XYZ file of C-alpha atoms in Angstrom:
619
model
C -53.251 -118.285 -4.595
C -53.903 -120.702 -1.799
C -50.584 -121.339 -0.409
C -47.367 -119.271 0.073
C -44.013 -121.005 0.431
C -40.760 -119.799 2.109
C -37.776 -121.917 2.782
C -35.651 -120.685 5.761
C -32.952 -122.072 8.080
C -34.970 -121.479 11.057
C -32.168 -119.870 13.194
C -33.643 -116.416 13.546
C -37.349 -115.266 14.256
C -39.485 -115.418 11.121
C -41.692 -112.187 10.990
C -45.012 -112.284 9.119
C -47.989 -110.226 8.412
C -51.219 -111.750 7.149
C -54.421 -110.008 5.865
C -57.749 -111.759 6.095
C -59.672 -110.129 3.146
C -62.068 -113.001 2.992
C -64.058 -113.216 6.235
C -65.358 -116.704 5.657
C -62.004 -117.999 5.015
C -60.514 -120.669 7.203
C -57.318 -118.995 8.211
C -54.302 -121.087 9.377
C -50.421 -121.250 8.985
C -48.600 -124.661 8.912
C -44.868 -125.192 9.307
C -43.763 -127.918 7.059
C -40.386 -129.905 7.273
C -39.385 -129.582 3.732
C -37.007 -132.321 3.836
C -39.475 -134.905 5.037
C -42.217 -133.006 3.422
C -44.347 -133.329 6.712
C -46.360 -131.018 8.861
C -44.952 -130.221 12.280
C -46.913 -127.311 13.579
C -50.394 -125.962 12.772
C -51.866 -122.785 13.906
C -55.377 -121.900 13.106
C -57.317 -118.437 13.677
C -60.877 -118.539 14.479
C -62.067 -115.011 14.348
C -65.710 -115.757 15.113
C -64.874 -117.579 18.223
C -62.098 -115.360 19.174
C -59.460 -118.076 19.732
C -56.131 -119.619 18.330
C -55.702 -123.260 18.155
C -52.480 -124.978 17.698
C -51.396 -128.523 17.187
C -48.293 -130.760 16.082
C -48.077 -133.888 14.320
C -45.602 -136.631 15.392
C -45.191 -139.928 13.518
C -48.055 -139.115 11.360
C -50.493 -138.512 14.278
C -52.051 -135.129 15.140
C -51.764 -133.990 18.831
C -54.917 -132.753 20.620
C -55.627 -129.009 19.743
C -54.834 -126.421 22.219
C -56.978 -123.567 22.256
C -56.473 -120.082 23.482
C -58.294 -116.896 23.621
C -57.278 -114.089 21.296
C -58.801 -110.734 20.438
C -58.851 -109.941 16.832
C -58.185 -106.292 16.046
C -58.777 -105.295 12.609
C -57.974 -107.503 9.559
C -54.407 -107.777 9.802
C -52.300 -109.882 12.053
C -48.616 -109.342 12.515
C -46.219 -111.657 14.558
C -43.153 -113.677 14.569
C -42.344 -117.438 14.803
C -39.240 -118.624 16.176
C -37.473 -121.777 17.842
C -36.186 -121.735 21.229
C -34.755 -124.794 22.468
C -37.190 -127.409 21.512
C -40.225 -125.161 21.470
C -41.921 -123.249 18.922
C -42.738 -119.784 19.910
C -45.456 -117.653 18.462
C -45.536 -113.940 19.218
C -48.373 -111.591 18.249
C -49.269 -108.275 19.677
C -50.064 -108.760 23.505
C -49.841 -112.663 22.986
C -47.134 -115.186 23.249
C -47.306 -118.959 22.998
C -44.914 -121.524 23.465
C -45.425 -125.070 22.030
C -43.103 -127.987 22.539
C -41.775 -129.797 19.467
C -41.124 -133.515 19.576
C -39.909 -133.788 15.947
C -37.036 -131.249 16.228
C -34.114 -131.504 14.129
C -31.125 -129.040 13.875
C -30.426 -127.708 11.434
C -33.934 -127.752 9.786
C -35.517 -126.044 6.508
C -38.996 -125.080 6.778
C -41.797 -124.410 4.467
C -44.762 -122.495 5.425
C -48.356 -122.785 3.985
C -51.370 -120.499 4.396
C -54.665 -120.010 3.032
C -54.509 -116.201 3.876
C -55.450 -114.045 0.918
C -52.368 -111.898 1.614
C -49.472 -113.092 3.636
C -45.856 -111.836 3.837
C -43.301 -113.948 5.328
C -39.832 -112.572 6.108
C -41.164 -109.127 7.306
C -44.333 -107.977 9.169
C -45.232 -105.031 6.792
C -48.864 -104.553 6.351
C -50.726 -105.008 2.994
C -51.578 -101.440 2.979
C -47.906 -100.427 3.269
C -46.896 -102.835 0.508
C -49.558 -101.798 -1.942
C -48.903 -98.104 -1.470
C -45.653 -98.732 -3.316
C -47.707 -99.093 -6.484
C -48.607 -95.571 -6.437
C -47.485 -94.858 -9.899
C -50.124 -97.109 -11.486
C -53.126 -95.775 -9.369
C -55.305 -93.609 -11.439
C -54.605 -90.593 -9.081
C -51.111 -90.449 -10.644
C -51.099 -92.282 -13.890
C -54.072 -90.342 -15.498
C -52.991 -86.961 -13.929
C -52.587 -84.128 -16.484
C -50.983 -80.793 -16.235
C -52.459 -77.451 -16.670
C -52.501 -77.297 -20.424
C -53.086 -80.330 -22.767
C -51.552 -78.576 -25.616
C -48.216 -78.200 -23.962
C -46.092 -81.255 -24.690
C -44.545 -81.113 -21.440
C -47.966 -81.699 -19.700
C -48.803 -84.965 -21.143
C -47.586 -85.790 -24.598
C -44.073 -86.851 -23.626
C -44.684 -90.302 -25.181
C -44.234 -88.574 -28.516
C -40.630 -87.157 -27.798
C -37.758 -88.824 -29.377
C -34.858 -90.412 -27.578
C -31.798 -88.106 -27.243
C -30.627 -84.741 -25.722
C -32.121 -81.219 -26.358
C -29.931 -78.476 -25.329
C -31.819 -75.316 -24.508
C -29.699 -72.010 -24.891
C -31.160 -68.977 -23.538
C -30.371 -66.141 -26.097
C -28.675 -62.974 -24.687
C -27.507 -61.618 -27.959
C -23.800 -62.737 -27.514
C -23.132 -64.128 -30.858
C -19.458 -64.690 -30.341
C -19.931 -66.536 -27.165
C -22.632 -68.684 -28.859
C -20.419 -69.504 -31.909
C -17.741 -71.006 -29.503
C -20.196 -72.995 -27.715
C -22.053 -74.580 -30.664
C -18.676 -75.446 -32.199
C -17.677 -77.639 -29.278
C -21.104 -79.097 -28.340
C -23.003 -79.509 -31.669
C -21.967 -83.338 -32.049
C -22.654 -84.089 -28.426
C -26.420 -82.949 -28.419
C -29.334 -84.247 -30.873
C -30.775 -80.586 -31.017
C -29.767 -77.342 -29.921
C -32.761 -75.199 -29.344
C -32.118 -71.473 -28.924
C -34.751 -69.816 -26.837
C -35.430 -66.106 -27.826
C -37.121 -64.100 -25.075
C -36.362 -60.568 -26.448
C -36.645 -60.418 -30.132
C -34.673 -57.109 -30.319
C -31.664 -59.169 -29.702
C -32.250 -61.726 -32.459
C -30.529 -61.420 -35.842
C -32.057 -63.884 -38.147
C -29.186 -63.929 -40.746
C -26.711 -64.822 -37.957
C -28.772 -68.110 -37.320
C -29.327 -68.833 -41.022
C -25.664 -68.912 -41.436
C -25.030 -71.054 -38.778
C -27.956 -73.593 -39.770
C -26.120 -73.908 -43.126
C -23.254 -75.722 -41.021
C -24.964 -77.077 -38.025
C -28.083 -78.990 -39.063
C -29.453 -79.654 -35.409
C -29.833 -75.989 -34.694
C -33.367 -74.550 -34.096
C -34.627 -71.390 -32.848
C -37.982 -70.353 -31.146
C -39.180 -67.058 -29.959
C -41.051 -67.318 -26.679
C -41.781 -63.570 -26.091
C -45.442 -62.382 -25.784
C -48.868 -63.868 -24.860
C -52.263 -62.391 -25.771
C -54.178 -61.238 -22.867
C -58.153 -61.505 -22.655
C -58.584 -57.974 -23.747
C -56.419 -58.660 -27.045
C -53.534 -56.614 -25.750
C -49.832 -58.295 -25.655
C -47.882 -58.767 -22.474
C -44.346 -60.182 -21.692
C -44.503 -64.071 -21.400
C -42.702 -64.850 -18.271
C -42.585 -67.246 -15.274
C -43.959 -70.866 -15.421
C -45.934 -70.202 -18.513
C -42.876 -69.091 -20.478
C -40.884 -72.225 -19.328
C -43.862 -74.643 -20.099
C -44.131 -72.995 -23.561
C -40.441 -73.423 -24.141
C -40.770 -77.253 -23.189
C -43.484 -77.627 -25.659
C -41.028 -76.957 -28.460
C -38.637 -79.687 -27.194
C -38.352 -82.729 -29.494
C -36.015 -84.910 -27.413
C -36.759 -86.590 -24.143
C -33.683 -85.297 -22.172
C -32.955 -81.726 -21.581
C -30.032 -79.757 -20.460
C -30.050 -75.972 -19.721
C -27.330 -73.607 -21.417
C -26.428 -70.091 -21.704
C -23.386 -67.849 -22.693
C -21.683 -69.020 -19.331
C -21.824 -72.574 -20.238
C -18.436 -74.423 -20.111
C -18.603 -76.328 -23.448
C -15.680 -78.846 -22.725
C -17.557 -79.612 -19.385
C -20.773 -80.216 -21.216
C -19.140 -82.592 -23.660
C -17.667 -84.650 -21.093
C -21.005 -84.727 -18.946
C -23.117 -85.819 -21.958
C -20.667 -88.916 -22.256
C -20.236 -89.846 -18.686
C -23.795 -89.357 -17.580
C -25.171 -90.737 -20.843
C -27.687 -87.916 -21.313
C -28.522 -88.861 -24.747
C -29.484 -92.390 -24.231
C -30.925 -92.397 -20.717
C -34.430 -93.425 -20.564
C -35.227 -93.115 -16.825
C -36.647 -90.069 -15.121
C -33.710 -88.186 -13.697
C -32.554 -84.785 -12.478
C -29.080 -83.657 -12.873
C -27.790 -81.497 -10.176
C -24.545 -79.584 -9.581
C -22.403 -81.907 -7.198
C -20.972 -78.629 -5.427
C -24.560 -77.031 -5.066
C -26.943 -79.902 -4.889
C -29.999 -77.941 -5.394
C -28.922 -76.236 -8.568
C -30.802 -77.947 -11.547
C -28.697 -78.524 -14.691
C -30.336 -81.079 -16.762
C -33.734 -83.410 -16.497
C -35.740 -85.866 -18.445
C -39.250 -84.963 -19.743
C -42.210 -87.025 -18.519
C -45.857 -86.928 -18.485
C -45.931 -84.892 -15.277
C -43.240 -82.646 -16.201
C -44.013 -78.974 -15.940
C -42.959 -75.861 -13.942
C -44.767 -73.813 -11.275
C -43.898 -70.754 -9.447
C -42.752 -70.650 -5.875
C -41.586 -67.555 -4.279
C -41.169 -65.999 -7.746
C -38.903 -68.822 -8.839
C -39.514 -71.579 -11.209
C -39.576 -75.109 -9.933
C -40.732 -78.428 -11.174
C -44.071 -79.592 -9.807
C -44.128 -81.851 -6.864
C -45.877 -84.346 -8.914
C -43.024 -84.536 -11.307
C -40.343 -84.776 -8.581
C -42.058 -87.573 -6.857
C -40.586 -90.482 -8.973
C -37.179 -89.054 -10.111
C -33.688 -90.289 -9.442
C -31.010 -87.760 -8.650
C -27.606 -87.827 -10.406
C -24.602 -85.280 -9.786
C -21.757 -83.918 -11.701
C -19.686 -80.850 -11.982
C -21.693 -77.831 -12.996
C -21.777 -76.933 -16.725
C -21.976 -73.248 -15.987
C -21.654 -71.045 -13.075
C -24.817 -70.820 -11.034
C -24.857 -67.039 -11.298
C -24.872 -67.153 -15.083
C -27.932 -69.121 -15.344
C -30.694 -66.882 -16.404
C -33.614 -69.205 -16.463
C -34.786 -68.152 -13.218
C -34.913 -71.683 -11.825
C -35.147 -71.778 -8.012
C -33.549 -74.456 -5.706
C -34.592 -77.928 -6.478
C -34.912 -80.226 -3.679
C -36.137 -83.999 -3.920
C -37.967 -84.930 -0.827
C -37.225 -88.162 1.036
C -41.046 -88.666 1.228
C -42.502 -87.573 -1.958
C -45.911 -89.139 -1.952
C -48.392 -89.396 0.965
C -51.152 -91.966 0.635
C -54.365 -91.455 2.647
C -56.621 -94.394 3.054
C -59.848 -94.392 5.379
C -57.985 -94.785 8.324
C -54.741 -92.979 8.302
C -51.932 -91.229 6.276
C -48.848 -93.027 5.059
C -45.732 -91.373 3.876
C -44.095 -93.406 1.185
C -40.377 -93.093 1.232
C -38.317 -92.623 -2.148
C -36.759 -95.657 -3.407
C -33.437 -96.481 -4.752
C -32.867 -96.922 -8.476
C -33.451 -100.325 -9.990
C -32.201 -101.711 -13.095
C -33.286 -105.162 -14.676
C -30.886 -107.268 -16.547
C -32.467 -109.637 -18.855
C -30.015 -112.500 -20.060
C -30.655 -113.084 -23.623
C -28.935 -113.850 -27.000
C -29.100 -112.617 -30.514
C -31.266 -115.425 -31.601
C -33.997 -114.663 -28.932
C -34.480 -111.173 -30.087
C -38.143 -112.055 -30.834
C -38.455 -112.714 -27.063
C -36.961 -109.419 -26.255
C -39.484 -107.644 -28.597
C -42.271 -109.491 -26.716
C -40.923 -108.211 -23.494
C -40.773 -104.714 -24.861
C -44.540 -104.903 -26.110
C -45.724 -106.034 -22.626
C -44.131 -105.795 -19.228
C -41.206 -103.570 -20.098
C -43.785 -100.768 -20.542
C -44.802 -101.146 -16.950
C -41.207 -101.060 -15.986
C -40.682 -97.884 -17.971
C -43.788 -96.167 -15.768
C -42.101 -97.298 -12.667
C -38.944 -95.811 -13.661
C -36.963 -98.932 -13.780
C -34.061 -99.409 -16.237
C -34.216 -102.395 -18.440
C -31.598 -103.686 -20.839
C -31.060 -107.114 -22.493
C -27.811 -108.703 -22.298
C -26.229 -110.190 -25.399
C -22.749 -111.535 -25.990
C -20.690 -110.512 -29.156
C -17.053 -111.613 -28.859
C -15.749 -109.237 -31.525
C -16.417 -106.452 -29.145
C -13.524 -105.259 -27.131
C -15.607 -103.693 -24.348
C -19.158 -103.330 -23.142
C -21.415 -101.140 -25.206
C -25.002 -100.055 -24.251
C -26.885 -99.533 -27.564
C -30.503 -98.337 -26.710
C -31.952 -101.164 -24.538
C -29.222 -103.900 -25.514
C -25.946 -104.282 -23.395
C -23.528 -105.848 -25.735
C -20.861 -107.709 -24.014
C -17.381 -109.072 -25.215
C -18.163 -112.674 -24.720
C -19.498 -115.516 -26.794
C -23.355 -115.607 -27.185
C -23.743 -119.208 -25.868
C -25.002 -121.201 -22.882
C -21.698 -122.244 -21.417
C -20.644 -118.577 -21.226
C -23.694 -117.465 -19.081
C -21.393 -116.915 -16.067
C -19.166 -114.707 -18.300
C -22.251 -112.719 -19.424
C -23.416 -112.158 -15.676
C -19.750 -111.235 -14.769
C -19.357 -108.628 -17.680
C -23.251 -107.520 -17.526
C -23.106 -106.437 -13.910
C -19.603 -104.914 -14.175
C -20.824 -102.718 -17.211
C -24.065 -102.023 -15.427
C -22.359 -100.707 -12.553
C -20.564 -98.249 -14.633
C -23.350 -97.597 -17.236
C -26.473 -97.799 -15.411
C -25.522 -96.890 -11.897
C -28.264 -98.356 -10.067
C -28.619 -99.049 -6.301
C -30.062 -102.690 -7.117
C -30.121 -104.852 -10.149
C -32.632 -107.705 -10.972
C -31.317 -110.413 -12.978
C -33.972 -112.351 -15.110
C -33.938 -114.528 -18.023
C -35.674 -113.787 -21.278
C -38.551 -116.490 -20.972
C -40.520 -115.095 -18.238
C -43.081 -112.381 -17.360
C -42.272 -109.904 -14.715
C -45.284 -108.466 -12.739
C -43.863 -105.031 -12.293
C -46.769 -103.719 -9.970
C -46.049 -106.752 -7.583
C -42.289 -106.293 -7.899
C -42.846 -102.702 -6.491
C -44.505 -104.095 -3.440
C -41.108 -105.933 -2.507
C -38.525 -103.954 -0.431
C -35.563 -105.080 -2.482
C -33.529 -102.364 -0.765
C -33.273 -104.546 2.477
C -31.299 -107.247 0.687
C -27.736 -107.321 -0.817
C -28.518 -110.775 -2.370
C -31.954 -112.320 -2.462
C -34.011 -114.545 -4.843
C -37.316 -116.086 -5.493
C -36.233 -119.699 -4.914
C -33.427 -121.059 -3.097
C -31.222 -124.096 -3.621
C -30.140 -125.357 -0.143
C -27.410 -127.889 -0.959
C -27.477 -131.571 -0.675
C -27.254 -132.315 -4.360
C -23.749 -132.446 -5.335
C -23.830 -133.130 -9.137
C -25.492 -131.341 -12.023
C -25.921 -131.909 -15.716
C -28.492 -129.277 -16.503
C -26.173 -127.840 -19.217
C -26.168 -130.911 -21.239
C -28.842 -130.087 -23.891
C -28.055 -126.373 -23.991
C -24.255 -126.098 -24.497
C -22.849 -125.108 -27.860
C -19.697 -127.090 -27.425
C -21.215 -130.493 -27.259
C -18.003 -132.037 -25.704
C -19.045 -130.339 -22.630
C -22.402 -132.140 -22.527
C -21.103 -135.175 -21.079
C -19.317 -133.341 -18.222
C -20.846 -133.628 -14.657
C -20.154 -130.716 -12.405
C -19.713 -131.230 -8.793
C -20.495 -128.782 -6.373
C -20.173 -128.106 -2.577
C -23.167 -129.845 -0.673
C -23.076 -126.941 1.884
C -23.331 -124.203 -0.641
C -26.613 -122.405 -0.872
C -27.734 -120.180 -3.922
C -30.728 -118.407 -5.396
C -32.154 -120.074 -8.549
C -31.388 -118.149 -11.610
C -34.487 -119.113 -13.454
C -36.531 -117.376 -10.569
C -34.457 -114.247 -10.887
C -32.288 -112.708 -7.918
C -31.378 -109.353 -6.849
C -27.885 -107.935 -6.227
C -27.327 -104.508 -4.484
C -24.662 -102.130 -5.506
C -22.403 -103.735 -2.821
C -22.880 -107.305 -4.213
C -22.433 -106.280 -7.735
C -19.093 -104.354 -6.565
C -17.977 -107.637 -5.157
C -18.499 -109.559 -8.382
C -16.945 -106.904 -10.401
C -13.797 -106.941 -8.147
C -13.430 -110.583 -8.293
C -11.444 -112.149 -11.315
C -13.494 -113.693 -13.865
C -11.805 -117.217 -13.803
C -12.398 -117.156 -9.940
C -16.092 -116.534 -10.428
C -17.079 -118.540 -13.451
C -18.884 -121.853 -13.316
C -21.021 -123.672 -15.782
C -24.000 -122.953 -13.491
C -24.171 -119.171 -13.306
C -26.486 -118.961 -10.525
C -24.242 -121.311 -8.498
C -21.299 -119.123 -9.262
C -23.145 -116.136 -8.018
C -24.192 -117.886 -4.665
C -20.791 -119.190 -4.075
C -19.146 -115.653 -4.538
C -21.853 -114.111 -2.349
C -21.309 -116.786 0.250
C -17.711 -116.269 0.354
C -18.329 -112.695 1.228
C -20.900 -113.146 3.820
C -24.039 -112.822 1.883
C -25.461 -116.451 2.033
C -28.541 -117.523 0.278
C -30.559 -118.809 3.362
C -33.958 -117.344 3.249
C -36.771 -116.009 1.129
C -39.130 -112.968 1.586
C -42.409 -114.160 0.327
C -43.212 -110.898 -1.499
C -40.636 -112.030 -4.062
C -42.398 -115.086 -5.517
C -41.816 -116.879 -8.809
C -43.936 -119.495 -10.297
C -43.420 -122.098 -12.969
C -45.874 -122.569 -15.756
C -46.272 -126.232 -15.363
C -47.826 -125.511 -11.709
C -50.463 -123.140 -12.860
C -54.006 -124.381 -12.203
C -55.996 -121.362 -12.935
C -55.377 -117.448 -13.466
C -55.631 -116.601 -9.743
C -52.286 -118.675 -9.323
C -50.566 -115.545 -10.750
C -51.997 -113.272 -8.198
C -49.013 -113.287 -5.674
C -46.271 -114.203 -8.280
C -43.676 -111.470 -9.361
C -42.034 -113.623 -11.830
C -43.773 -116.340 -14.233
C -41.853 -118.383 -16.567
C -43.247 -118.719 -20.280
C -43.067 -121.543 -22.941
C -43.667 -119.311 -25.867
C -43.814 -115.729 -27.200
C -47.584 -116.148 -27.367
C -47.844 -116.961 -23.633
C -45.712 -113.995 -22.828
C -48.808 -111.842 -24.157
C -51.495 -114.251 -22.555
C -49.837 -114.192 -19.058
C -49.236 -110.407 -19.233
C -52.891 -109.826 -20.168
C -53.832 -112.001 -17.066
C -51.705 -110.342 -14.607
C -52.758 -106.929 -15.728
C -56.375 -107.897 -14.988
C -55.402 -109.058 -11.709
C -53.586 -105.761 -10.864
C -56.492 -103.861 -12.047
C -58.781 -105.738 -9.573
C -56.336 -105.018 -6.922
C -56.232 -101.121 -7.558
C -59.978 -100.944 -8.137
C -60.442 -102.795 -4.522
C -58.294 -99.850 -3.024
C -60.272 -97.110 -4.853
C -60.640 -94.861 -1.871
C -57.138 -94.159 -1.656
C -55.931 -90.686 -2.152
C -52.425 -89.602 -3.044
C -50.787 -86.083 -2.084
C -47.424 -84.780 -3.562
C -45.982 -82.465 -0.722
C -43.734 -79.557 -1.930
C -41.186 -80.451 0.659
C -40.355 -82.890 3.391
C -42.884 -82.806 6.492
C -41.462 -81.515 9.633
């Protein structure tokens, strides 16, 4: 993509980072007055000559370039642009340049164009730091397998069914087990009794229970055959991994005779243990290192550390932690699982120059606004970029309205809301959707999207959405006071003739390009009465509410870029875009294939990177 655009009220320094991957490129940054569509200030970098030249344009005439010596160190340039008085100020490392501006107007909105291959406007993060967040998609992790390909826990998790498997370590206490299964049977999808000592196992007892409880299974995991043909007691990590190979459902909870059945039944409902699709660890909230439940993934296997069982560092790297009251006293858990700690920096990236510690990220959920008649679009998303979201441990659900519902209901990946399923109720969908998501998905950030788009998940990972409470890929900066965008879409045609006037000073992020809301922002929306929030334009309603609470839509970080299909000239235009709108289901598959190829080229270009998964935080 030859140019990157950012709109900003230029009242604070604008940090940037550029990477000159193409040595022959003419490298420049131009500041453009978006309202007048005129170049005001131009900076050109000449690496061969070792200089920077700057010039301005006034009344359509360029000034004479001013040239300054500059030593280029490496392929990246980091700096900041600011406006001080009536002068532009360019700050680079060991370099400061002030340049008078004759065309200054306050306040002003800026666009910035550049032909750098990789440019970030809004922060000065380097390309390496940004790309490192894609680590889940690099071959070092994606194709990594465990120590035994025949153990489902070590590479065949894709075959697991949704649901909850309860693992019960058998101790021979038939009376205690009978009480537990009576209370929890309806709350789990399977109850797998693990027998480690067959002398305690009475087959007829379990046959009698299976005639009543159809989801009860047993497995004897007791011995292994040594190389000389003799038998030995199966124990340690091999025992636990063999147990996991018998699991049929994706989520696992550990039980024994000390389990509080009432607490477990409540926990399954509150924490959605049967329906969760993310990679999670459930800990005892009183003892945060005591593992209670977990999901099964491609990397899931146990290792032995200090004679205790622990999940492997590779498996811990990408998980989310959730907490709840313990379902069993810690002393009663006989699974021999040691303390489990999720490191703050679970992945270390080594490139040819240095090591970068990649911090753990907050949980992200994507809310795709849809409707019942667009379920064909939902399926196209499931078959394309939703798969990447799953690999990145991002929750995704489609929002639909069903007015007969009395409350929000999450059914697989559909969030069914108690609102009409029509255009004029979009703001109601957003309000009910984020309120329900806050309760059901419990994410740190939420990305609102429409169902006619393709999301480049790998590019999304480069963006530090954690730094924002409210940010979008395109911003409406006021000025226009009346809108009739709704006219062709509303179900109630009497609304089509209404013109909605808005506050000309109000800014908001465009809904078509998507926007992020933090837990704080979602909490604000959920606490605001619906009739106070609602508007025919849902994105305006969100911007108005956020602005009223000090979260104004003023600037864009160029890592979060959307692109409209009508502006596409060739496939490389998708290279820097996170969100691309689509005109048909067929285009969803075509664009996804294009961005997948571009992503693969990026990964291949960084083929010498090496990842490590440390067992604990570096000191």
